[in-house]
Coordinates of C-alpha atoms and ligand atoms in Angstrom, one line a residue:
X1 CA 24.5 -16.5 25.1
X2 CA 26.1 -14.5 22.4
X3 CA 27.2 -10.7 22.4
X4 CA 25.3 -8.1 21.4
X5 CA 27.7 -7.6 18.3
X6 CA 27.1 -11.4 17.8
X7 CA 23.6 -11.0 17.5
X8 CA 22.8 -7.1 15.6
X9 CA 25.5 -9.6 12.9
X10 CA 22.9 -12.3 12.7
X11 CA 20.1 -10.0 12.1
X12 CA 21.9 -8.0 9.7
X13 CA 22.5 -11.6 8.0
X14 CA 18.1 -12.3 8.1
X15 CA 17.1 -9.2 6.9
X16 CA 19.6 -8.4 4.0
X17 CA 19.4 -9.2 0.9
X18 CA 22.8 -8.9 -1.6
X19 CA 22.5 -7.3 -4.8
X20 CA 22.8 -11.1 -6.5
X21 CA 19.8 -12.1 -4.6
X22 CA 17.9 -9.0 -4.9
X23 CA 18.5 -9.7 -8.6
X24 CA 17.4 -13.1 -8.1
X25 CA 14.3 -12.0 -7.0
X26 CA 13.5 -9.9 -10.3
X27 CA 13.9 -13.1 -12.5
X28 CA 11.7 -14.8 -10.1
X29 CA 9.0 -11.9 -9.8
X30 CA 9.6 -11.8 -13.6
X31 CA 8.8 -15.5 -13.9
X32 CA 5.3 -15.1 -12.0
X33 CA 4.4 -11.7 -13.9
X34 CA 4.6 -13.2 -17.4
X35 CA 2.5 -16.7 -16.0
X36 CA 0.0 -14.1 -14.0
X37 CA -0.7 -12.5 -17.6
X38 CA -0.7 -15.8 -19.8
X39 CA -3.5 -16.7 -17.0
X40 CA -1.1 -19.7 -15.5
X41 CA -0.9 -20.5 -12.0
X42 CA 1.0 -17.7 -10.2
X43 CA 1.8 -15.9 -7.1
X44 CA 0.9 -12.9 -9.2
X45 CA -2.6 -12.8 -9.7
X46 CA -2.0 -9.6 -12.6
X47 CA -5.8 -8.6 -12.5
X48 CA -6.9 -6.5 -15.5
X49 CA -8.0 -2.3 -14.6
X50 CA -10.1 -2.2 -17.9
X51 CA -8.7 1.1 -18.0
X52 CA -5.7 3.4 -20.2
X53 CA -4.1 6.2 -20.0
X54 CA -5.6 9.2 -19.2
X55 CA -5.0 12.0 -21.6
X56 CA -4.7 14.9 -19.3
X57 CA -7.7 16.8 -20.7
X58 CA -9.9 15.5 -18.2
X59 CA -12.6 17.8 -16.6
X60 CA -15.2 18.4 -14.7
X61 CA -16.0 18.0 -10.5
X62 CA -16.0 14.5 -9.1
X63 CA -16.9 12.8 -6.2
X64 CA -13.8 10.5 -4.6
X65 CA -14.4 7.4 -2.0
X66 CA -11.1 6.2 -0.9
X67 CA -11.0 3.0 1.5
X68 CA -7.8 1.8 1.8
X69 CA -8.2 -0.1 5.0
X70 CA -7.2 1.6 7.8
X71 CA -9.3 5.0 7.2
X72 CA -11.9 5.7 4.3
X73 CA -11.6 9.3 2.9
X74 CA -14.0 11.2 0.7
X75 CA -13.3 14.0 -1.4
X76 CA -14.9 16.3 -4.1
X77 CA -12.1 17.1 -6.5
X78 CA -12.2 19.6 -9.5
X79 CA -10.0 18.8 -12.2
X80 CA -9.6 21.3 -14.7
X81 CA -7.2 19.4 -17.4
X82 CA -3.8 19.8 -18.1
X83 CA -3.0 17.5 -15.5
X84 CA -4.6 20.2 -12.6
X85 CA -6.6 19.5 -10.2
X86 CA -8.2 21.3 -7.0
X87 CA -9.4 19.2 -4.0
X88 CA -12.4 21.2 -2.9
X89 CA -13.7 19.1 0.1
X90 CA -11.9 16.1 1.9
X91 CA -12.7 14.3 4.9
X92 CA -11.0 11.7 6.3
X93 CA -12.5 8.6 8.9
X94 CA -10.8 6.2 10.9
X95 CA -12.8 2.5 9.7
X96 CA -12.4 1.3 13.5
X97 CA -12.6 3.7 16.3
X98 CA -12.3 1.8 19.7
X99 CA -13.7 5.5 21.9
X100 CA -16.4 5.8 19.6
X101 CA -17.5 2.3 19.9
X102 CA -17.0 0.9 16.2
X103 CA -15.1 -1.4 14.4
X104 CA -16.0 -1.7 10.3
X105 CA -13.1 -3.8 9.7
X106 CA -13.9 -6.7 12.1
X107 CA -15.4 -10.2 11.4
X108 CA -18.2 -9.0 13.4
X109 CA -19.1 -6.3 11.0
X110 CA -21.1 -7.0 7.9
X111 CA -20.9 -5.7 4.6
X112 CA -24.1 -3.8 4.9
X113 CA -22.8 -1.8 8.1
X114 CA -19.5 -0.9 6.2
X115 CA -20.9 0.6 3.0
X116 CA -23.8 1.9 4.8
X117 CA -20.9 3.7 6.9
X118 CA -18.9 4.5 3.8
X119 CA -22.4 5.6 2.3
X120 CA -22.9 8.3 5.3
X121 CA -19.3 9.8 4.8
X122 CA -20.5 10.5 1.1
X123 CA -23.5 12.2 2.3
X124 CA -21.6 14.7 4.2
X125 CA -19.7 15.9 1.2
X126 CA -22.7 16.1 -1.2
X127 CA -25.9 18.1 -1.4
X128 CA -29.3 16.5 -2.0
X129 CA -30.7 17.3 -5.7
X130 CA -27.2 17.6 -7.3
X131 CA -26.0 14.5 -9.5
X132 CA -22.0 13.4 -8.5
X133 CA -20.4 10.7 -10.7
X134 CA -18.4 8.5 -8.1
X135 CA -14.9 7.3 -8.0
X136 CA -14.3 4.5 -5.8
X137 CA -10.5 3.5 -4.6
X138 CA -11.1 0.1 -3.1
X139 CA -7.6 -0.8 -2.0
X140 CA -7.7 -4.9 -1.9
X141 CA -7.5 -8.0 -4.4
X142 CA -10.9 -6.9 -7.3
X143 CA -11.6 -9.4 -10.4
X144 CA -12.7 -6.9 -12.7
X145 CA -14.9 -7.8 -15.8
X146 CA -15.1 -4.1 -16.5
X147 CA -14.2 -0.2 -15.3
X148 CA -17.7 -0.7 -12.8
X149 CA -17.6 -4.2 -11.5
X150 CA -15.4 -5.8 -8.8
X151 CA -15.6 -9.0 -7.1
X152 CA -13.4 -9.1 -4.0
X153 CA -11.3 -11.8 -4.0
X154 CA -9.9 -12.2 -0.3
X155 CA -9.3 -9.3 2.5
X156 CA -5.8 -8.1 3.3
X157 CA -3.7 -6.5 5.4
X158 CA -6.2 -8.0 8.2
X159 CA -9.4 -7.2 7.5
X160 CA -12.4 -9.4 7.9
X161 CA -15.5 -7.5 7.4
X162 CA -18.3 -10.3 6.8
X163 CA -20.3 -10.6 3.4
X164 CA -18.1 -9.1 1.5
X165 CA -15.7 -11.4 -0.2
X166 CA -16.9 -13.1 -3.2
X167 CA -19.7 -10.0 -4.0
X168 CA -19.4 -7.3 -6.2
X169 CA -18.3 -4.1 -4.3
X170 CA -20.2 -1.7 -6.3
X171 CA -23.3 -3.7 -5.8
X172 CA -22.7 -3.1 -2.1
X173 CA -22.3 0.4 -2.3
X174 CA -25.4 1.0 -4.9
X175 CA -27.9 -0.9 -2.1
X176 CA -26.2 1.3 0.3
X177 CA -26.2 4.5 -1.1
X178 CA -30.4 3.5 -2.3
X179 CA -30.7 2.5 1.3
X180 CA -30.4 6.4 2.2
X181 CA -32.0 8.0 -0.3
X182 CA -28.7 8.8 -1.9
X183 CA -29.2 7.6 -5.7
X184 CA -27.8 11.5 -6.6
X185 CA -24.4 9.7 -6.6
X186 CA -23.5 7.2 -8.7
X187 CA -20.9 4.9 -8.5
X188 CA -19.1 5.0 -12.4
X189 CA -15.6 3.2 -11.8
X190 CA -14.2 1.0 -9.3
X191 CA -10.2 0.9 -9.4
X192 CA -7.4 0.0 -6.8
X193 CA -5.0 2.5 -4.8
X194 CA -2.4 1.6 -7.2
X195 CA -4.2 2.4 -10.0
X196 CA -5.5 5.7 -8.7
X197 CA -2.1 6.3 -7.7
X198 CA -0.6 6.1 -11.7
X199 CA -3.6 7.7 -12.9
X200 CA -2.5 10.9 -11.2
X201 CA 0.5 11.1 -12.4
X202 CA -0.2 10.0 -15.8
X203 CA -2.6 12.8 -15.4
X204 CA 0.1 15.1 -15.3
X205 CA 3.4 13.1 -16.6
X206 CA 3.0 11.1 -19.9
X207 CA 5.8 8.8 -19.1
X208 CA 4.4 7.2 -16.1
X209 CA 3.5 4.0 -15.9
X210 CA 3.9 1.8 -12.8
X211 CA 2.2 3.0 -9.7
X212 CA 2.5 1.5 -6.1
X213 CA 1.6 1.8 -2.5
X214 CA 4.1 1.4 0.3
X215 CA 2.1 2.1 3.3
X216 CA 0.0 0.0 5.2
X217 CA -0.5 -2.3 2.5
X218 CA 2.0 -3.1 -0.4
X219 CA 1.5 -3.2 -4.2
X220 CA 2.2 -2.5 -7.2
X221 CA 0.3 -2.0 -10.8
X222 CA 2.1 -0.7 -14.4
X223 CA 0.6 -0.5 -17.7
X224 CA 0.7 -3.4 -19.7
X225 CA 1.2 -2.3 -23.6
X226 CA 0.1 -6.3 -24.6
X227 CA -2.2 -7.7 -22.3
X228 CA -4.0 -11.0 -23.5
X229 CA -7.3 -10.7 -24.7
X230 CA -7.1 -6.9 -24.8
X231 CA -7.0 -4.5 -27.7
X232 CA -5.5 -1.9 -26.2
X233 CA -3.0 -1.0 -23.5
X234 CA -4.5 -1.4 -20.2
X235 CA -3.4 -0.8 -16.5
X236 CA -2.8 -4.3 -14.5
X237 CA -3.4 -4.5 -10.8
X238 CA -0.4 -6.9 -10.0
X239 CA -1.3 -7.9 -6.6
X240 CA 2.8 -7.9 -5.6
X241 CA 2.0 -8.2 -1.6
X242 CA 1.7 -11.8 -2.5
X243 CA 4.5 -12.7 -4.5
X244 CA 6.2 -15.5 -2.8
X245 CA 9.5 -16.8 -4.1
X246 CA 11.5 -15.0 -1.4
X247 CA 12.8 -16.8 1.4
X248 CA 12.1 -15.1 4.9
X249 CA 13.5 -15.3 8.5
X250 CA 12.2 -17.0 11.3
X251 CA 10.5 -13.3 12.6
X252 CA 8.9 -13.9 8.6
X253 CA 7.5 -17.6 10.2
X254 CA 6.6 -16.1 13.4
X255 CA 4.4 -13.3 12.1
X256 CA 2.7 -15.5 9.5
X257 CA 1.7 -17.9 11.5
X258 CA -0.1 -15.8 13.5
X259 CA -1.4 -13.3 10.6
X260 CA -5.2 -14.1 9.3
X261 CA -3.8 -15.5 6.3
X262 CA -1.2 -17.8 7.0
X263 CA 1.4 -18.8 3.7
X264 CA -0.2 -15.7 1.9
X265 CA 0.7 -12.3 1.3
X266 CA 4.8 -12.8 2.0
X267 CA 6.0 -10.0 0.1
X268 CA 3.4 -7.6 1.4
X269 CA 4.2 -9.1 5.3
X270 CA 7.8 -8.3 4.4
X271 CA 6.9 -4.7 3.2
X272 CA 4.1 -3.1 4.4
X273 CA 3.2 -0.8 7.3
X274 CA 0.9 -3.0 8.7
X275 CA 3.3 -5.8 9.4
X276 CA 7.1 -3.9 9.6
X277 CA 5.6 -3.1 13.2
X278 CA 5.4 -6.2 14.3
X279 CA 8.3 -7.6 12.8
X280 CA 10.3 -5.1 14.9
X281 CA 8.4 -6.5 18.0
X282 CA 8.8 -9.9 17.4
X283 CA 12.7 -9.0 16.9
X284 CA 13.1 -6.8 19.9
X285 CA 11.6 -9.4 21.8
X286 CA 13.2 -12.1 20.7
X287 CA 16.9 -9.9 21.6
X288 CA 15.4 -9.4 25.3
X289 CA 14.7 -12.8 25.7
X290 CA 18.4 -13.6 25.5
X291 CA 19.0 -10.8 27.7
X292 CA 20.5 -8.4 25.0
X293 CA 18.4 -5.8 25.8
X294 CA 16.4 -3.7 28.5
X295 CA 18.9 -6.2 31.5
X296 CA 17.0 -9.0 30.0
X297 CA 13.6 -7.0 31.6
X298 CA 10.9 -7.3 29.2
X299 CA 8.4 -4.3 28.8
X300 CA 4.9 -4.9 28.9
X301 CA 4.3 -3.6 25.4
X302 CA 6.8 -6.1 24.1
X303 CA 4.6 -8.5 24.6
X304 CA 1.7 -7.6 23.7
X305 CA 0.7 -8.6 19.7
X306 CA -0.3 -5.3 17.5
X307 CA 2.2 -3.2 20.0
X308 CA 3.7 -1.6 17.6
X309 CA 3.1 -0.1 13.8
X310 CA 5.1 1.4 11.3
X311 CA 5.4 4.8 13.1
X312 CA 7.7 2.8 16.0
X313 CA 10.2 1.6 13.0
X314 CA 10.4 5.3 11.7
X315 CA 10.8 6.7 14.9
X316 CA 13.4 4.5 16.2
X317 CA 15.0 4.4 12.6
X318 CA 15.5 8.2 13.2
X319 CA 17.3 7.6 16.7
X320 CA 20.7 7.6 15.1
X321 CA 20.2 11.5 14.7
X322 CA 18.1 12.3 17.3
X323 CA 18.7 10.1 20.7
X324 CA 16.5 11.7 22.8
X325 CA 13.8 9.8 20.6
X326 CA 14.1 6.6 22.4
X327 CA 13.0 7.8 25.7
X328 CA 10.2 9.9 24.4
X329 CA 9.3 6.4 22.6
X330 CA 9.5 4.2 25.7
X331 CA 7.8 6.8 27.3
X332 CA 4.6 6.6 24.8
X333 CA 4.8 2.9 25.7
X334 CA 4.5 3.6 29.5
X335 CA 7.8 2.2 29.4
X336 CA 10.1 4.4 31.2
X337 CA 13.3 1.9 31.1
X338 CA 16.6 2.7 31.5
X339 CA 18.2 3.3 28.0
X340 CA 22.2 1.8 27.6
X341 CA 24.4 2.3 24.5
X342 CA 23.6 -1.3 23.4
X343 CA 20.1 -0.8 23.9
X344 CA 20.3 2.2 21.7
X345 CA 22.1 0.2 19.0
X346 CA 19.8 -2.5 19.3
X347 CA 16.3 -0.4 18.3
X348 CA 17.5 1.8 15.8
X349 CA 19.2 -1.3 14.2
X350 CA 16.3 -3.4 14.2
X351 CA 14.2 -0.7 12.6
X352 CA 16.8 0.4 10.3
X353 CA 17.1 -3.2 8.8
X354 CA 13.7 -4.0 8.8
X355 CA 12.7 -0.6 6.9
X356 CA 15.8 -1.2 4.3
X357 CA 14.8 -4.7 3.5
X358 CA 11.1 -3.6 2.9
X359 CA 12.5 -0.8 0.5
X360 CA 14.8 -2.3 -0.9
X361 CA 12.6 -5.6 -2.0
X362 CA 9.9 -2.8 -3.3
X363 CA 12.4 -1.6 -5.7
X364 CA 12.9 -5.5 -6.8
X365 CA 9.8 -5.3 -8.1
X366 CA 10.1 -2.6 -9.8
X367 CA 13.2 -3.9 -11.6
X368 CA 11.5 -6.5 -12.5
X369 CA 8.3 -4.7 -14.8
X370 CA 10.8 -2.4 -16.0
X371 CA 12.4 -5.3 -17.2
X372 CA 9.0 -6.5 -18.6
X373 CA 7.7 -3.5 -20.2
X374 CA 11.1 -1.7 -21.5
X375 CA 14.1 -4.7 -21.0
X376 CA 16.6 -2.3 -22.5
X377 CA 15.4 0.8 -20.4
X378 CA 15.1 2.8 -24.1
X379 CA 11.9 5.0 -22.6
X380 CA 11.9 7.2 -19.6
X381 CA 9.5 6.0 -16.5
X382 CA 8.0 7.7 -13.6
X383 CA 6.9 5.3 -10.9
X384 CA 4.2 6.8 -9.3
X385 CA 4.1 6.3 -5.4
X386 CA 1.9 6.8 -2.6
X387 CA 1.7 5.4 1.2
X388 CA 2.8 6.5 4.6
X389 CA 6.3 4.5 4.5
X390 CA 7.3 6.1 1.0
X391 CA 6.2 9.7 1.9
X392 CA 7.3 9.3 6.0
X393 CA 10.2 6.9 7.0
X394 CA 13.1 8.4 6.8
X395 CA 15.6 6.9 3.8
X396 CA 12.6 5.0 2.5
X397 CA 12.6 6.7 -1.0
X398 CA 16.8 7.5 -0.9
X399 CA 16.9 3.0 -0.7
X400 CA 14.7 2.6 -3.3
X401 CA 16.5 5.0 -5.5
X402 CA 19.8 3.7 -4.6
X403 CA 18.6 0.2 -5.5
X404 CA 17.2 0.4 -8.5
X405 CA 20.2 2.0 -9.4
X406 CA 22.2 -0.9 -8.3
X407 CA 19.8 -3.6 -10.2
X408 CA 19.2 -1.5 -13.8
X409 CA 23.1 -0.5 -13.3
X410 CA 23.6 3.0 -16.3
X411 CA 20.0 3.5 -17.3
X412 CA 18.7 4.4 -13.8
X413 CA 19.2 7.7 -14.5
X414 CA 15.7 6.8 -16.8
X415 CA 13.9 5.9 -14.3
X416 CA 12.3 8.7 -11.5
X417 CA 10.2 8.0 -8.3
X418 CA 7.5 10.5 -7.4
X419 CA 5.4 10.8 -4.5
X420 CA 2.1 11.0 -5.4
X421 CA 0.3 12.4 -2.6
X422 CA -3.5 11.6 -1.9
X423 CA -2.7 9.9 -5.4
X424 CA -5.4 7.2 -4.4
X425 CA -8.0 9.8 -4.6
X426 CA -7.0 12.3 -7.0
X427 CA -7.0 9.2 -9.0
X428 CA -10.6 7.9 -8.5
X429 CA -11.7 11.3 -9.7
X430 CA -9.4 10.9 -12.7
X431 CA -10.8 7.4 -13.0
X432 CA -14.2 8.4 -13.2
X433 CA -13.7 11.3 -15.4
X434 CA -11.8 9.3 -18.2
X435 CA -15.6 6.8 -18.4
X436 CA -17.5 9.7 -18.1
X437 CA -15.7 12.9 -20.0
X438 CA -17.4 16.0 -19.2
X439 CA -20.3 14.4 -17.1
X440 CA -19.2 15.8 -14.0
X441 CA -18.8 19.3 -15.1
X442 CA -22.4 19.9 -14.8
X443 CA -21.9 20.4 -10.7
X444 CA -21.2 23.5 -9.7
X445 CA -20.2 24.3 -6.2
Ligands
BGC501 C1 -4.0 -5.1 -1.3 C2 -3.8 -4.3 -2.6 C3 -3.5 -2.9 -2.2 C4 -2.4 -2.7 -1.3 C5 -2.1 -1.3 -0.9 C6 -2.9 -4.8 -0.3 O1 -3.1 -5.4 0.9 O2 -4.1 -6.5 -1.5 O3 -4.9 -4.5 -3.4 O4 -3.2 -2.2 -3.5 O5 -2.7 -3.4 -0.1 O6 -3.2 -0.7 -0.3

């Protein structure tokens, strides 16, 4: 059996990644961005927006449907140009909701129950008789043959809503909202979360042009100056969750294996809120089975699949500072074990590693479109970000700071990170506005 020491070594070793390898990875993610684009066989599927840059002087009032997966949140958003905005309504919904009896993201669902849904939390914002041009955030994998047609590709970060893959989105959600009556809103653009989220801040910031979730999904998108078959500069929907030339740990294996999509998604199952939960249970477990931890007494919730998200890694991440954390969080678990040092040592390193790798393999990425779009760093960037683990675990930002800086070496001081908060929806109104100038500013509230 080995020693505590022994083993925290061993993990350090499967979750770190050396600068070399890190910048490894960008040649590789590199590789697959540039055979995405040419339309070659990829892990990279670079899926065209159909939209530029905004110019900042968009205007008008705008309805915003954001479904990102986990919750779907409306809003009615007033931008007034010059990169301003006011969010006048917002509401946000859980998509499954166990007291209430519903579950939207379920293989038992069908697509008409979840854009009917999505179609009655629209309802609530608007008012019958007034006309609201639509935004639509639809955070997943979209071919796009235009700014208003989607076909969805495959669910992520587990979702298995029937009927849905393979259709066009906004189809789905015009039948919906005529279903109700509701053909006072219409539906003009259909864009990704990490669109929305660079739209804005290009709304505001003319030097932005990668934008990326880190919550609980990852991606990334940037705006490609030479896109094939385009005229113009357009924003491309990278689809990075999947990239899949990094070699994972046997936790990696483990959580795959058992994910809905097996062999896909690695980058994202490495990253992403949904899964950086259970990779930290799968660890812990595996350190109590060889009796490393908790006397070798395995907690309930350790063994239960799902147990824990990414708020467990950013809570036990911040038990270095605050120690009193661990019991509260083995208290929320209905675990009230007794807590040694090594126990202690054991969490927040766990967390700590798994949280570092995900930012640090983010910022990869990021080196790696830099790279693509400006190899000698000449032009200032803003990478635009938005998602629970950027804006909430503690360090998350600081790592991917401090490793770009480490992979683009003098010129970092060229590059900023911004949290873009509510970017996903902001951005649909933004989206919507730069197809439609001026349309919306007919509603008055
Ligand atoms: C989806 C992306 C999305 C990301 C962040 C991933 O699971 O495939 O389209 O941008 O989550 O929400």
């Amino acid at each position: 059996m080995s020693t505590t020491q022994q083993y925290l070594d061993q993990l350090h070793t499967d979750f770190t990644f050396s600068t070399a390898q890190l910048t490894g990875i960008v040649e590789l993610f590199l590789h697959d961005m540039k055979e995405g684009l040419q339309g070659q066989a990829s892990s990279l599927a670079m899926l065209p927006s159909f939209l530029t840059k905004p110019d900042g002087q968009e205007t008008g009032i705008f309805l915003a449907l954001d479904f990102g997966g986990t919750n779907v949140r409306v809003m009615l958003i007033k931008l007034t140009g010059q990169g301003n905005y006011t969010i006048l309504k917002r509401q946000d919904v859980p998509l499954s909701n166990q007291s209430k009896n519903y579950d939207f993201t379920s293989r038992t669902s069908t697509a008409a129950e979840l854009f009917g849904f999505l179609a009655d939390q629209l309802a609530q914002l608007t008012q019958p008789g007034k006309t609201y041009l639509l935004g639509h955030t639809f955070s997943f994998p979209c071919r796009q043959t235009g700014t208003n047609q989607a076909i969805l590709l495959h669910w992520t970060k587990e979702i298995n809503t029937s009927g849905v893959v393979g259709h066009n989105v906004v189809d789905l959600l015009h039948q919906a909202l005529a279903d109700r009556g509701l053909s006072n809103i219409q539906p003009v653009t259909i864009t990704n979360d990490t669109v929305s989220a660079l739209l804005a801040a290009a709304y505001q910031d003319r030097y932005a042009d990668i934008g990326s979730i880190c919550g609980t999904g990852h991606n990334t998108c940037y705006l490609e100056p030479k896109p094939p078959r385009f005229s113009h500069p357009t924003y491309i929907n990278i689809e990075s969750g999947n990239f899949d030339k990094i070699s994972g740990n046997k936790y990696d294996a483990l959580l795959d294996q058992y994910s809905s999509r097996p062999g896909a998604g690695k980058l994202e199952k490495m990253c992403a809120g949904r899964y950086i939960g259970e990779l930290l249970r799968l660890v812990l477990l595996d350190v109590v089975t060889q009796g490393l931890l908790f006397n070798g007494n395995c907690p309930v919730f350790l063994q239960t699949v799902g147990a824990l998200s990414g708020w467990d890694v950013a809570v036990l991440q911040d038990a270095a500072a605050r120690p009193e954390q661990i019991s509260l969080w083995l208290a929320k678990h209905s675990s009230p074990t007794a807590v040694s040092l090594d126990d202690r040592e054991v969490l927040q390193h766990s967390a700590c590693l798994i949280a570092t790798r995900s930012a640090r393999l983010a910022a990869a990425s990021y080196a790696a479109i830099l790279k693509h779009i400006d190899p000698t760093l000449n032009s200032l960037h803003t990478i635009s970000i938005d998602g629970s683990l950027y804006e909430k675990l503690p360090g998350y930002a600081d790592t991917i700071s401090q490793t770009l800086q480490e992979l683009v070496g003098v010129k970092a001081g060229q590059i900023k990170c911004v949290l873009t908060k509510d970017g996903s929806g902001i951005g649909a109104a933004i989206a919507a506005a730069t197809t439609k100038k001026n349309r919306g500013s007919q509603i008055t509230t």
